[in-house]
Amino acid sequence: MGVLSDHTPPRPSYGRFCRSLEDVATDYSSEISDLRATFHQIQQVSDPEALRAQIAKLTEASAAPDLWDDQDHAQEVTSQLSHAQAELSRLEKLAGQIDDLEAMVEMAGESDDEEESAELLAETDRDLAKLREAMADLEIRTLLSGEYDAREAVITIRAGAGGVDAADFAETLLRMYTRWAERHGYPVKVLNTSYAEEAGIKSATMEVKAPYAYGTLSVEAGTHRLVRISPFDNQGRRQTSFAAVEVIPVTEQTDHIDIPDSEIKVDVFRSSGPGGQSVNTTDSAVRMTHLPTGIVVSMQNEKSQIQNRAAALRVLQARLLLLRQEEEAAEKKALAGDVKASWGDQMRSYVTHPYQMVKDLRTGYEAGNPDAVFDGDIDGFIDAGIRWRVGQNTGEE
């Protein structure tokens, strides 16, 4: 499938000393035709008719009188319905914008009033820039075609080397992803938090409950590095710290990840964290160990042991699903003799001293305002990461 070029073509000009307004209108018409062709490709992948069918099915499910008897299922249905409606509305809105632009260009080309034509083309120029941006954003979705890309996501953040600064950095990343989700209207649920002694967190696990959350956020997996003047160093020295981000897809009933009870060890304990919470009053926290692989999952943020046990099992199933996927991919690479480099240990650097910059070391994408990035402004990094991954998978440079 063709994709929008990273290099936007020069916009047609309509200045007094340039070509005639009629010629410029023709240039706009040609560019709009190109955008319409790209939009058609996006439609083929997004499939509006399938979205309409999905909306009809989810609307019927949401009207069931017993829907809220199972709150988790109800939230999943309403979230999926809201997302599908937003996706269809976005496609329909873009189609209407292309039609409106085309009509304006036709009016400009047919008008005998040069000033009116110039105003119409100036408005077209502004709207065309917005349309290019919206089309590029929508096109990113068409690049998410992996087996589990359409799933919701579970993100685990762990403090790495760097002591208290690393724990503080891990908490900053937790806030960053939470703020990113809030910007997009995606529900977030923190499943587990292990607090560090002095400041920050040792680890945290959260769910992002939105379709394609896994495909979108999976490019965030890896080691993140922070360079700054440590607020915990009384001598004001520069400190480098690390945090690891793991992203896995939420399992579904069709995945068939059956785990025999004999392969699971379950320990219960009292939740830790800020005082005064009901979760701290009983042995409701759960630590689940998968004996064959050694994978350990802890859950403590729900109020009951049953809820924490269910959440732990769900995350354990997701990690085993990802492990199976990785093993299958490794087998395929071995059979094909593919020795491409895998994701590096350090995929992104955040620097606040001696200069201000956040840079992705895989894609080269960078931003000069770390505060904005930490506040959830990471779409540019995610989009660049998705395009980079597609390039890696297709063998492009």
CSV table of C-alpha atoms in Angstrom, one decimal:
chain,number,residue,atom,x,y,z
A,1,MET,CA,0.0,0.0,0.0
A,2,GLY,CA,1.3,3.5,-0.8
A,3,VAL,CA,1.9,5.8,2.1
A,4,LEU,CA,2.1,9.5,2.4
A,5,SER,CA,5.6,10.8,1.8
A,6,ASP,CA,7.6,12.2,4.7
A,7,HIS,CA,8.4,15.1,2.5
A,8,THR,CA,5.4,17.2,1.8
A,9,PRO,CA,5.3,18.5,-1.8
A,10,PRO,CA,5.7,22.3,-2.2
A,11,ARG,CA,2.3,24.0,-2.1
A,12,PRO,CA,1.1,25.9,-5.2
A,13,SER,CA,1.5,29.6,-5.0
A,14,TYR,CA,-1.0,32.1,-6.4
A,15,GLY,CA,0.9,35.4,-6.1
A,16,ARG,CA,0.3,38.3,-8.5
A,17,PHE,CA,3.6,37.7,-10.3
A,18,CYS,CA,3.2,34.0,-10.6
A,19,ARG,CA,1.1,31.9,-12.9
A,20,SER,CA,-2.6,32.6,-13.4
A,21,LEU,CA,-5.1,31.7,-10.7
A,22,GLU,CA,-6.7,29.2,-13.1
A,23,ASP,CA,-3.3,27.3,-13.4
A,24,VAL,CA,-2.9,27.4,-9.6
A,25,ALA,CA,-6.4,26.0,-9.1
A,26,THR,CA,-5.4,23.1,-11.5
A,27,ASP,CA,-2.4,22.4,-9.3
A,28,TYR,CA,-4.6,22.2,-6.2
A,29,SER,CA,-7.0,19.9,-8.0
A,30,SER,CA,-4.2,17.6,-8.9
A,31,GLU,CA,-2.9,17.5,-5.2
A,32,ILE,CA,-6.5,16.9,-3.9
A,33,SER,CA,-6.8,14.0,-6.4
A,34,ASP,CA,-3.6,12.5,-5.0
A,35,LEU,CA,-5.0,12.8,-1.5
A,36,ARG,CA,-8.3,11.2,-2.5
A,37,ALA,CA,-6.4,8.3,-3.9
A,38,THR,CA,-4.5,7.9,-0.6
A,39,PHE,CA,-7.7,8.2,1.3
A,40,HIS,CA,-9.2,5.4,-0.9
A,41,GLN,CA,-6.3,3.2,0.2
A,42,ILE,CA,-6.9,4.1,3.8
A,43,GLN,CA,-10.6,3.2,3.4
A,44,GLN,CA,-9.7,-0.2,2.0
A,45,VAL,CA,-7.7,-1.0,5.2
A,46,SER,CA,-10.1,0.7,7.6
A,47,ASP,CA,-13.2,-0.8,5.9
A,48,PRO,CA,-16.1,1.6,6.8
A,49,GLU,CA,-18.7,-1.1,6.1
A,50,ALA,CA,-17.1,-3.4,8.6
A,51,LEU,CA,-17.1,-0.5,11.1
A,52,ARG,CA,-20.8,0.1,10.5
A,53,ALA,CA,-21.5,-3.6,11.1
A,54,GLN,CA,-19.4,-3.6,14.2
A,55,ILE,CA,-21.2,-0.5,15.5
A,56,ALA,CA,-24.6,-2.1,14.9
A,57,LYS,CA,-23.6,-5.3,16.8
A,58,LEU,CA,-22.1,-3.3,19.7
A,59,THR,CA,-25.1,-1.0,19.8
A,60,GLU,CA,-27.4,-4.0,20.2
A,61,ALA,CA,-25.1,-5.5,22.9
A,62,SER,CA,-25.0,-2.2,24.8
A,63,ALA,CA,-28.8,-2.1,24.9
A,64,ALA,CA,-29.0,-5.5,26.7
A,65,PRO,CA,-30.9,-5.1,30.0
A,66,ASP,CA,-28.3,-7.2,31.9
A,67,LEU,CA,-25.3,-5.5,30.4
A,68,TRP,CA,-24.1,-4.0,33.6
A,69,ASP,CA,-24.4,-7.2,35.6
A,70,ASP,CA,-20.8,-7.7,34.4
A,71,GLN,CA,-19.1,-4.3,34.7
A,72,ASP,CA,-15.9,-5.3,33.1
A,73,HIS,CA,-17.7,-6.7,30.1
A,74,ALA,CA,-20.0,-3.6,30.0
A,75,GLN,CA,-17.0,-1.2,30.0
A,76,GLU,CA,-15.4,-3.2,27.2
A,77,VAL,CA,-18.5,-3.1,25.0
A,78,THR,CA,-19.1,0.6,25.6
A,79,SER,CA,-15.4,1.4,25.0
A,80,GLN,CA,-15.3,-0.6,21.8
A,81,LEU,CA,-18.6,1.1,20.6
A,82,SER,CA,-17.2,4.6,21.3
A,83,HIS,CA,-14.0,3.8,19.5
A,84,ALA,CA,-15.7,2.4,16.5
A,85,GLN,CA,-18.0,5.3,16.2
A,86,ALA,CA,-15.1,7.7,16.5
A,87,GLU,CA,-13.2,5.9,13.8
A,88,LEU,CA,-16.2,5.9,11.4
A,89,SER,CA,-16.9,9.6,12.1
A,90,ARG,CA,-13.2,10.4,11.4
A,91,LEU,CA,-13.4,8.7,8.0
A,92,GLU,CA,-16.6,10.3,7.1
A,93,LYS,CA,-15.3,13.7,8.2
A,94,LEU,CA,-12.2,13.4,6.1
A,95,ALA,CA,-14.3,12.3,3.0
A,96,GLY,CA,-16.4,15.5,3.5
A,97,GLN,CA,-13.4,17.7,3.9
A,98,ILE,CA,-11.9,16.4,0.6
A,99,ASP,CA,-15.3,17.1,-1.1
A,100,ASP,CA,-15.4,20.6,0.3
A,101,LEU,CA,-11.8,21.4,-0.8
A,102,GLU,CA,-12.6,20.1,-4.3
A,103,ALA,CA,-15.7,22.3,-4.5
A,104,MET,CA,-13.7,25.4,-3.3
A,105,VAL,CA,-11.0,24.8,-6.0
A,106,GLU,CA,-13.7,24.5,-8.7
A,107,MET,CA,-15.3,27.7,-7.5
A,108,ALA,CA,-11.9,29.5,-7.6
A,109,GLY,CA,-11.2,28.3,-11.1
A,110,GLU,CA,-14.6,29.3,-12.4
A,111,SER,CA,-14.8,32.7,-10.7
A,112,ASP,CA,-14.4,35.9,-12.8
A,113,ASP,CA,-13.5,37.8,-9.6
A,114,GLU,CA,-9.7,37.5,-9.2
A,115,GLU,CA,-9.9,38.7,-5.5
A,116,GLU,CA,-12.6,36.1,-4.7
A,117,SER,CA,-10.6,33.4,-6.4
A,118,ALA,CA,-7.4,34.3,-4.4
A,119,GLU,CA,-9.4,34.2,-1.1
A,120,LEU,CA,-10.8,30.8,-1.9
A,121,LEU,CA,-7.4,29.5,-2.8
A,122,ALA,CA,-5.9,30.9,0.4
A,123,GLU,CA,-8.6,29.1,2.4
A,124,THR,CA,-7.9,26.0,0.4
A,125,ASP,CA,-4.3,26.2,1.2
A,126,ARG,CA,-5.0,26.4,5.0
A,127,ASP,CA,-7.5,23.6,4.9
A,128,LEU,CA,-5.3,21.4,2.7
A,129,ALA,CA,-2.4,21.7,5.3
A,130,LYS,CA,-4.8,20.5,8.0
A,131,LEU,CA,-6.1,17.7,5.8
A,132,ARG,CA,-2.6,16.5,5.1
A,133,GLU,CA,-1.9,16.3,8.8
A,134,ALA,CA,-5.2,14.5,9.6
A,135,MET,CA,-4.5,12.0,6.7
A,136,ALA,CA,-1.0,11.2,8.0
A,137,ASP,CA,-2.4,10.6,11.5
A,138,LEU,CA,-5.1,8.3,10.1
A,139,GLU,CA,-2.6,6.5,7.9
A,140,ILE,CA,-0.6,5.4,10.9
A,141,ARG,CA,-3.5,3.1,11.8
A,142,THR,CA,-3.3,1.3,8.4
A,143,LEU,CA,0.3,0.3,9.3
A,144,LEU,CA,-0.9,-1.6,12.4
A,145,SER,CA,-1.4,-5.0,10.8
A,146,GLY,CA,0.4,-7.3,13.3
A,147,GLU,CA,-1.4,-10.3,14.8
A,148,TYR,CA,-2.1,-8.6,18.1
A,149,ASP,CA,-2.0,-4.9,17.1
A,150,ALA,CA,-5.7,-4.4,17.4
A,151,ARG,CA,-5.6,-5.5,21.1
A,152,GLU,CA,-5.7,-3.4,24.3
A,153,ALA,CA,-2.3,-3.1,26.0
A,154,VAL,CA,-0.7,-3.8,29.3
A,155,ILE,CA,2.3,-1.7,30.1
A,156,THR,CA,4.8,-2.5,32.8
A,157,ILE,CA,7.5,0.0,33.8
A,158,ARG,CA,10.4,-1.0,36.0
A,159,ALA,CA,13.2,1.1,37.5
A,160,GLY,CA,16.6,0.2,36.3
A,161,ALA,CA,20.1,1.3,37.1
A,162,GLY,CA,20.4,4.7,38.8
A,163,GLY,CA,19.0,4.2,42.3
A,164,VAL,CA,16.4,6.7,43.6
A,165,ASP,CA,16.7,8.7,40.3
A,166,ALA,CA,15.7,5.6,38.4
A,167,ALA,CA,12.7,5.0,40.6
A,168,ASP,CA,11.7,8.6,40.1
A,169,PHE,CA,12.2,8.3,36.4
A,170,ALA,CA,10.0,5.2,36.3
A,171,GLU,CA,7.2,7.1,38.0
A,172,THR,CA,7.6,9.9,35.5
A,173,LEU,CA,7.2,7.4,32.6
A,174,LEU,CA,4.1,6.0,34.3
A,175,ARG,CA,2.6,9.5,34.4
A,176,MET,CA,3.7,10.2,30.8
A,177,TYR,CA,1.8,7.2,29.4
A,178,THR,CA,-1.2,8.0,31.6
A,179,ARG,CA,-1.3,11.6,30.3
A,180,TRP,CA,-0.9,10.3,26.7
A,181,ALA,CA,-3.9,8.0,27.2
A,182,GLU,CA,-5.9,10.9,28.7
A,183,ARG,CA,-5.1,13.1,25.8
A,184,HIS,CA,-6.7,10.5,23.5
A,185,GLY,CA,-9.6,9.7,25.8
A,186,TYR,CA,-8.4,6.2,26.4
A,187,PRO,CA,-9.4,4.6,29.8
A,188,VAL,CA,-6.4,3.6,32.0
A,189,LYS,CA,-6.4,1.2,34.9
A,190,VAL,CA,-3.3,0.8,37.1
A,191,LEU,CA,-3.2,-2.8,38.2
A,192,ASN,CA,-0.2,-2.8,40.4
A,193,THR,CA,2.3,-0.4,41.9
A,194,SER,CA,5.4,-1.2,43.9
A,195,TYR,CA,6.7,1.9,45.6
A,196,ALA,CA,10.4,2.6,46.2
A,197,GLU,CA,11.6,3.5,49.7
A,198,GLU,CA,12.7,7.1,49.1
A,199,ALA,CA,10.8,8.3,46.1
A,200,GLY,CA,9.3,7.0,42.9
A,201,ILE,CA,8.4,3.4,42.1
A,202,LYS,CA,10.2,0.1,41.7
A,203,SER,CA,7.6,-1.0,39.1
A,204,ALA,CA,4.0,-0.4,37.9
A,205,THR,CA,1.6,-2.2,35.6
A,206,MET,CA,-1.3,-0.5,33.8
A,207,GLU,CA,-3.9,-1.3,31.2
A,208,VAL,CA,-4.7,1.0,28.3
A,209,LYS,CA,-8.2,0.0,27.4
A,210,ALA,CA,-8.6,1.0,23.7
A,211,PRO,CA,-8.5,-0.8,20.4
A,212,TYR,CA,-5.1,-0.8,18.8
A,213,ALA,CA,-3.5,0.3,22.0
A,214,TYR,CA,-1.0,-2.6,21.8
A,215,GLY,CA,0.0,-2.0,18.2
A,216,THR,CA,0.4,1.7,18.9
A,217,LEU,CA,2.3,1.5,22.2
A,218,SER,CA,4.4,-1.6,21.4
A,219,VAL,CA,7.0,0.6,19.8
A,220,GLU,CA,7.6,2.1,23.3
A,221,ALA,CA,9.0,-1.1,24.6
A,222,GLY,CA,12.7,-1.0,25.5
A,223,THR,CA,15.1,0.8,27.8
A,224,HIS,CA,14.6,4.5,28.3
A,225,ARG,CA,17.5,6.7,29.6
A,226,LEU,CA,17.3,9.9,31.5
A,227,VAL,CA,20.2,12.4,31.9
A,228,ARG,CA,19.6,15.3,34.4
A,229,ILE,CA,20.8,17.1,37.4
A,230,SER,CA,19.6,14.9,40.2
A,231,PRO,CA,17.1,16.5,42.6
A,232,PHE,CA,18.2,13.8,45.1
A,233,ASP,CA,21.9,14.7,45.1
A,234,ASN,CA,22.8,17.5,47.5
A,235,GLN,CA,25.9,18.3,45.4
A,236,GLY,CA,23.8,18.9,42.3
A,237,ARG,CA,25.6,16.5,40.2
A,238,ARG,CA,24.4,15.1,36.8
A,239,GLN,CA,22.9,11.6,37.0
A,240,THR,CA,22.1,9.0,34.4
A,241,SER,CA,19.3,6.6,35.2
A,242,PHE,CA,17.4,3.9,33.3
A,243,ALA,CA,13.9,2.4,33.2
A,244,ALA,CA,12.5,-0.5,31.3
A,245,VAL,CA,9.1,-0.4,29.5
A,246,GLU,CA,7.4,-3.7,28.6
A,247,VAL,CA,4.2,-3.7,26.4
A,248,ILE,CA,2.1,-6.8,25.9
A,249,PRO,CA,-1.3,-7.4,24.3
A,250,VAL,CA,-4.4,-8.2,26.5
A,251,THR,CA,-5.4,-11.8,25.9
A,252,GLU,CA,-8.8,-12.7,24.6
A,253,GLN,CA,-10.9,-15.9,25.0
A,254,THR,CA,-9.9,-17.0,21.5
A,255,ASP,CA,-6.2,-17.1,22.5
A,256,HIS,CA,-6.5,-20.5,24.3
A,257,ILE,CA,-3.7,-19.9,26.8
A,258,ASP,CA,-4.7,-22.6,29.3
A,259,ILE,CA,-2.5,-22.7,32.4
A,260,PRO,CA,-2.8,-25.8,34.6
A,261,ASP,CA,-3.2,-25.1,38.3
A,262,SER,CA,-0.2,-27.3,38.9
A,263,GLU,CA,2.0,-24.8,37.0
A,264,ILE,CA,1.0,-21.9,39.1
A,265,LYS,CA,2.1,-20.9,42.6
A,266,VAL,CA,0.0,-18.2,44.3
A,267,ASP,CA,1.1,-16.2,47.3
A,268,VAL,CA,-1.1,-13.7,49.1
A,269,PHE,CA,0.2,-10.7,51.1
A,270,ARG,CA,-0.8,-7.3,52.4
A,271,SER,CA,-0.7,-4.5,49.9
A,272,SER,CA,1.9,-1.8,50.4
A,273,GLY,CA,1.8,1.8,49.4
A,274,PRO,CA,0.4,5.1,50.7
A,275,GLY,CA,-1.5,4.6,54.0
A,276,GLY,CA,-5.1,4.9,54.7
A,277,GLN,CA,-6.3,2.8,51.8
A,278,SER,CA,-8.6,-0.2,52.2
A,279,VAL,CA,-6.3,-2.3,50.1
A,280,ASN,CA,-3.8,-2.1,53.0
A,281,THR,CA,-6.1,-3.7,55.6
A,282,THR,CA,-6.3,-7.3,54.5
A,283,ASP,CA,-4.1,-9.9,52.7
A,284,SER,CA,-5.7,-9.1,49.4
A,285,ALA,CA,-2.5,-8.7,47.2
A,286,VAL,CA,-1.6,-11.7,45.0
A,287,ARG,CA,1.8,-12.8,43.7
A,288,MET,CA,1.4,-15.4,40.9
A,289,THR,CA,4.4,-17.4,39.7
A,290,HIS,CA,4.4,-19.5,36.5
A,291,LEU,CA,6.7,-22.4,37.5
A,292,PRO,CA,7.8,-23.6,34.1
A,293,THR,CA,9.0,-20.2,32.9
A,294,GLY,CA,9.6,-18.4,36.2
A,295,ILE,CA,7.4,-15.5,35.2
A,296,VAL,CA,6.1,-13.6,38.2
A,297,VAL,CA,3.1,-11.3,38.3
A,298,SER,CA,2.0,-9.3,41.3
A,299,MET,CA,-1.3,-7.5,41.7
A,300,GLN,CA,-2.4,-5.3,44.7
A,301,ASN,CA,-4.5,-2.4,43.5
A,302,GLU,CA,-7.9,-4.2,43.6
A,303,LYS,CA,-9.8,-4.4,46.9
A,304,SER,CA,-10.3,-8.1,47.0
A,305,GLN,CA,-8.0,-11.1,46.6
A,306,ILE,CA,-10.4,-12.6,44.0
A,307,GLN,CA,-10.1,-9.4,41.8
A,308,ASN,CA,-6.3,-9.3,42.2
A,309,ARG,CA,-6.1,-13.0,41.4
A,310,ALA,CA,-8.1,-12.5,38.2
A,311,ALA,CA,-6.0,-9.5,37.1
A,312,ALA,CA,-2.8,-11.4,37.8
A,313,LEU,CA,-4.0,-14.4,35.7
A,314,ARG,CA,-5.0,-12.1,32.9
A,315,VAL,CA,-1.5,-10.5,32.8
A,316,LEU,CA,0.2,-13.8,33.1
A,317,GLN,CA,-1.7,-15.2,30.2
A,318,ALA,CA,-0.7,-12.1,28.2
A,319,ARG,CA,3.0,-12.5,29.0
A,320,LEU,CA,2.8,-16.2,28.0
A,321,LEU,CA,1.1,-15.3,24.8
A,322,LEU,CA,3.8,-12.8,24.0
A,323,LEU,CA,6.5,-15.4,24.9
A,324,ARG,CA,4.9,-17.8,22.5
A,325,GLN,CA,4.8,-15.2,19.8
A,326,GLU,CA,8.5,-14.4,20.3
A,327,GLU,CA,9.5,-18.0,20.2
A,328,GLU,CA,7.5,-18.5,17.0
A,329,ALA,CA,9.2,-15.4,15.5
A,330,ALA,CA,12.6,-16.6,16.6
A,331,GLU,CA,12.0,-20.0,14.9
A,332,LYS,CA,11.0,-18.3,11.7
A,333,LYS,CA,14.1,-16.1,11.7
A,334,ALA,CA,16.3,-19.1,12.4
A,335,LEU,CA,14.8,-21.1,9.5
A,336,ALA,CA,15.2,-18.1,7.2
A,337,GLY,CA,18.7,-17.4,8.4
A,338,ASP,CA,17.7,-13.8,9.3
A,339,VAL,CA,20.2,-12.2,11.7
A,340,LYS,CA,18.8,-8.7,11.7
A,341,ALA,CA,19.6,-6.6,14.8
A,342,SER,CA,16.8,-6.7,17.3
A,343,TRP,CA,15.6,-3.7,19.4
A,344,GLY,CA,18.5,-2.1,21.2
A,345,ASP,CA,18.8,-2.0,24.9
A,346,GLN,CA,18.6,1.8,24.9
A,347,MET,CA,15.9,3.1,22.5
A,348,ARG,CA,15.3,6.6,23.8
A,349,SER,CA,17.2,9.3,25.7
A,350,TYR,CA,15.7,12.1,27.7
A,351,VAL,CA,18.2,14.9,28.4
A,352,THR,CA,17.4,17.9,30.6
A,353,HIS,CA,21.1,18.9,31.3
A,354,PRO,CA,23.3,20.3,29.8
A,355,TYR,CA,20.8,20.7,27.0
A,356,GLN,CA,17.1,20.0,26.5
A,357,MET,CA,16.3,17.2,24.1
A,358,VAL,CA,14.5,13.9,23.8
A,359,LYS,CA,15.7,11.6,21.0
A,360,ASP,CA,14.7,8.2,19.8
A,361,LEU,CA,17.9,6.3,18.9
A,362,ARG,CA,16.1,4.0,16.4
A,363,THR,CA,14.2,6.5,14.3
A,364,GLY,CA,16.3,9.7,14.9
A,365,TYR,CA,13.1,11.5,15.8
A,366,GLU,CA,13.7,14.2,18.5
A,367,ALA,CA,11.9,16.9,20.4
A,368,GLY,CA,13.4,19.9,22.2
A,369,ASN,CA,10.9,20.1,25.1
A,370,PRO,CA,11.3,17.2,27.6
A,371,ASP,CA,8.6,18.7,29.8
A,372,ALA,CA,6.0,18.5,27.1
A,373,VAL,CA,7.1,14.9,26.3
A,374,PHE,CA,6.8,13.9,30.0
A,375,ASP,CA,3.3,15.5,29.9
A,376,GLY,CA,2.2,12.9,27.3
A,377,ASP,CA,3.2,14.6,24.1
A,378,ILE,CA,4.7,11.5,22.5
A,379,ASP,CA,2.6,11.0,19.3
A,380,GLY,CA,5.5,12.1,17.1
A,381,PHE,CA,7.7,9.4,18.7
A,382,ILE,CA,5.1,6.8,18.4
A,383,ASP,CA,4.3,7.5,14.7
A,384,ALA,CA,8.0,7.6,13.8
A,385,GLY,CA,8.4,4.3,15.7
A,386,ILE,CA,5.6,2.6,13.8
A,387,ARG,CA,7.0,3.8,10.4
A,388,TRP,CA,10.4,2.6,11.5
A,389,ARG,CA,9.1,-0.8,12.5
A,390,VAL,CA,7.3,-1.2,9.1
A,391,GLY,CA,10.6,-0.3,7.4
A,392,GLN,CA,12.5,-2.9,9.4
A,393,ASN,CA,9.9,-5.6,8.6
A,394,THR,CA,9.9,-4.8,4.9
A,395,GLY,CA,13.7,-4.5,4.6
A,396,GLU,CA,13.7,-0.8,3.9
A,397,GLU,CA,16.4,1.5,5.1
